[in-house]
Each structure stands twice: as C-alpha cells, then as structure tokens.
Amino acid sequence: MSSASSDPVDRVADRTDRAFRDRPLVTGVWAGLVGTAVMTLFRLPVARSLPPTGAFWEQYAGGDPDALGPAFLLHFLYGAGGGVAFAPVARALRGRGLTTALAVGVLYGLVLSVFGTRVVLTRLLGMDLDYDEAVVFHAGHVVYGLTVGIWFGTREPHEG
C-alpha cells in the first residue's frame, strides 16, 4: 500500500495548499472566479438570460447589452472582486472550521445579492426583477457564497 504522499491527488492538493496559504488576495481572486463560474453555470439554464452586467455594459459603456464578451468579462471581474472582498472575513474565520466558512459564505452571497438588487439593479440600472427572476438572482448568489466560503475554508492551514 502506498503512502498518502505518493498519491497524485494528495500531491496536487499539497501544491495547491502551498500556493494559496497566506496569500488571501490570490485565494480571493480564485475563489471569486470559481464562484462566478459555478453561479453562472447554475444561473444560465435556469434564467435563460445573460447576467445583468450586459445591461450595465449598455448603460455605462454604450455597448450592446447582448454582447457576450463584455457581459461575462464584467461578471467575472465583479466575482473576482467579491472573492477578494471576502478575504478579510475568511482570515477572521480561520480555525473555525469548514462549516462556519460555508455558512458565512452563504450569508455573504445573500448580502451581495441584496446589494445587487437594491443598489445595482434598482438604483443604477433602473431594473425591477419580477418574483421568479429575483428568486433565481438570490439563489445564484447563494451558490456563489457557498463556493467562495468552501474555497477559503478548504485552503485554511491544517494541523499535520
């Protein structure tokens, strides 16, 4: 039976842990990008529409609201920023366990979602989501928060 250190999965996990440990901004960027990818994969088939960043692109840059590139680029930039903004929270949670990181990540996703609907969509874009759209919007941000919380929680240093 081979030791855990010769297991390829363990070697990759060890390398990943070393790359992220004590680098919260790098961890935040990756957490935000992965969270945005997961949220987008959840949202697209359910909502059957681009993220609201397309409307933002149209209103503030004069671009085509249906342009996939700018809509997704902005969406992923916002997501990366959200991951970086979570880094100090994750740092404060260190040592409290994965369940805590996950729960706080969900709360964080909901805070981002409420901010998104009240400030970005309503005030900046003049959009009013119907009930079903709002449910999908909030659920997508819960998925984002779960992913970001888990990403940080699984990159926390472990006692060896």
Coordinates of C-alpha atoms in Angstrom, one line a residue:
M1 CA 0.0 0.0 0.0
S2 CA 1.5 3.3 -1.0
S3 CA 1.7 6.3 1.4
A4 CA -0.5 9.3 1.1
S5 CA 2.4 11.4 -0.2
S6 CA 2.7 9.3 -3.3
D7 CA -0.9 9.7 -4.2
P8 CA -1.2 12.1 -7.1
V9 CA -4.4 13.7 -5.7
D10 CA -2.6 14.4 -2.4
R11 CA 0.4 15.8 -4.2
V12 CA -1.8 18.2 -6.2
A13 CA -3.7 19.2 -3.1
D14 CA -0.4 19.9 -1.2
R15 CA 0.8 22.0 -4.1
T16 CA -2.5 23.9 -4.2
D17 CA -2.4 24.4 -0.4
R18 CA 1.1 25.9 -0.6
A19 CA 0.1 28.2 -3.4
F20 CA -2.8 29.7 -1.5
R21 CA -1.7 29.5 2.1
D22 CA -1.1 33.0 3.5
R23 CA -2.0 34.6 0.1
P24 CA -5.5 35.8 0.8
L25 CA -5.8 38.1 -2.2
V26 CA -4.7 35.3 -4.6
T27 CA -7.1 33.0 -2.8
G28 CA -9.9 35.7 -3.1
V29 CA -9.4 36.1 -6.8
W30 CA -9.6 32.4 -7.4
A31 CA -12.5 31.9 -5.0
G32 CA -14.4 34.7 -6.8
L33 CA -13.6 33.4 -10.3
V34 CA -14.6 29.8 -9.4
G35 CA -17.7 31.1 -7.5
T36 CA -18.7 33.1 -10.5
A37 CA -18.2 30.2 -12.9
V38 CA -20.3 27.9 -10.6
M39 CA -23.0 30.6 -10.2
T40 CA -23.1 31.2 -13.9
L41 CA -23.4 27.5 -14.7
F42 CA -26.3 27.4 -12.2
R43 CA -28.0 30.6 -13.5
L44 CA -27.8 30.3 -17.3
P45 CA -30.0 27.3 -17.9
V46 CA -32.5 28.5 -15.2
A47 CA -32.7 32.2 -16.0
R48 CA -32.1 31.7 -19.8
S49 CA -30.5 35.2 -19.9
L50 CA -27.2 36.9 -19.6
P51 CA -26.2 38.3 -16.2
P52 CA -27.4 41.9 -15.6
T53 CA -23.8 43.0 -16.4
G54 CA -25.0 43.2 -20.0
A55 CA -27.4 45.9 -19.0
F56 CA -24.6 47.6 -17.1
W57 CA -22.4 47.5 -20.2
E58 CA -25.1 49.0 -22.3
Q59 CA -26.0 51.8 -19.9
Y60 CA -22.5 52.9 -18.8
A61 CA -20.3 52.0 -21.8
G62 CA -22.8 52.4 -24.6
G63 CA -22.2 48.8 -25.7
D64 CA -24.6 46.1 -27.0
P65 CA -26.4 44.6 -24.0
D66 CA -26.5 41.2 -25.7
A67 CA -22.7 41.1 -26.3
L68 CA -21.5 38.0 -24.5
G69 CA -17.9 39.0 -24.1
P70 CA -18.3 42.3 -22.1
A71 CA -21.2 40.9 -20.1
F72 CA -19.2 37.8 -19.0
L73 CA -16.0 39.8 -18.5
L74 CA -17.7 42.3 -16.2
H75 CA -19.5 39.4 -14.4
F76 CA -16.2 37.6 -13.7
L77 CA -14.4 40.8 -12.7
Y78 CA -17.2 41.6 -10.2
G79 CA -16.9 38.0 -8.9
A80 CA -13.2 38.2 -8.5
G81 CA -13.6 41.4 -6.6
G82 CA -16.2 39.8 -4.4
G83 CA -13.8 37.0 -3.6
V84 CA -11.1 39.5 -2.7
A85 CA -13.5 41.4 -0.5
F86 CA -14.3 38.1 1.3
A87 CA -10.6 37.5 2.1
P88 CA -10.6 39.6 5.4
V89 CA -13.7 37.8 6.5
A90 CA -12.1 34.4 5.8
R91 CA -9.0 35.4 7.6
A92 CA -11.1 36.3 10.7
L93 CA -12.8 32.8 10.4
R94 CA -9.5 30.9 10.3
G95 CA -9.6 27.9 12.6
R96 CA -13.4 27.9 13.0
G97 CA -13.9 25.1 10.5
L98 CA -15.3 24.4 7.1
T99 CA -19.0 24.5 8.2
T100 CA -18.5 28.1 9.6
A101 CA -16.8 29.2 6.4
L102 CA -19.6 27.7 4.3
A103 CA -22.3 29.3 6.4
V104 CA -20.6 32.7 6.4
G105 CA -20.1 32.4 2.7
V106 CA -23.9 31.8 2.2
L107 CA -24.6 34.9 4.3
Y108 CA -22.0 36.9 2.2
G109 CA -23.7 35.7 -1.0
L110 CA -27.0 36.9 0.3
V111 CA -25.6 40.3 1.3
L112 CA -24.1 40.7 -2.2
S113 CA -27.5 39.7 -3.7
V114 CA -29.4 42.2 -1.7
F115 CA -26.9 44.9 -2.6
G116 CA -27.1 43.8 -6.2
T117 CA -30.9 44.0 -6.3
R118 CA -31.3 47.2 -4.3
V119 CA -28.3 49.3 -5.5
V120 CA -27.0 47.9 -8.8
L121 CA -30.2 46.7 -10.4
T122 CA -32.7 49.2 -9.0
R123 CA -30.8 52.4 -8.5
L124 CA -28.0 52.2 -11.1
L125 CA -29.9 50.3 -13.9
G126 CA -33.5 51.1 -13.1
M127 CA -34.4 47.4 -13.3
D128 CA -37.1 45.8 -11.3
L129 CA -37.0 42.0 -11.2
D130 CA -40.2 40.0 -11.1
Y131 CA -40.6 37.5 -8.4
D132 CA -39.2 34.5 -10.3
E133 CA -36.2 36.5 -11.6
A134 CA -35.5 37.7 -8.1
V135 CA -35.6 34.1 -6.7
V136 CA -33.1 33.0 -9.4
F137 CA -30.9 36.0 -8.7
H138 CA -30.7 35.4 -5.0
A139 CA -30.3 31.6 -5.4
G140 CA -27.4 32.2 -7.8
H141 CA -25.7 34.4 -5.2
V142 CA -26.2 31.7 -2.5
V143 CA -24.4 29.3 -4.9
Y144 CA -21.6 31.9 -5.3
G145 CA -21.4 32.3 -1.5
L146 CA -21.3 28.6 -0.9
T147 CA -18.5 28.3 -3.4
V148 CA -16.4 31.2 -2.0
G149 CA -16.9 30.0 1.6
I150 CA -15.9 26.4 0.7
W151 CA -12.9 27.6 -1.4
F152 CA -11.5 29.6 1.5
G153 CA -12.4 27.0 4.1
T154 CA -10.6 24.3 2.3
R155 CA -7.5 26.3 1.9
E156 CA -7.1 27.0 5.5
P157 CA -3.9 25.6 7.1
H158 CA -4.5 22.2 8.7
E159 CA -2.7 20.7 11.6
G160 CA -0.4 18.0 10.3

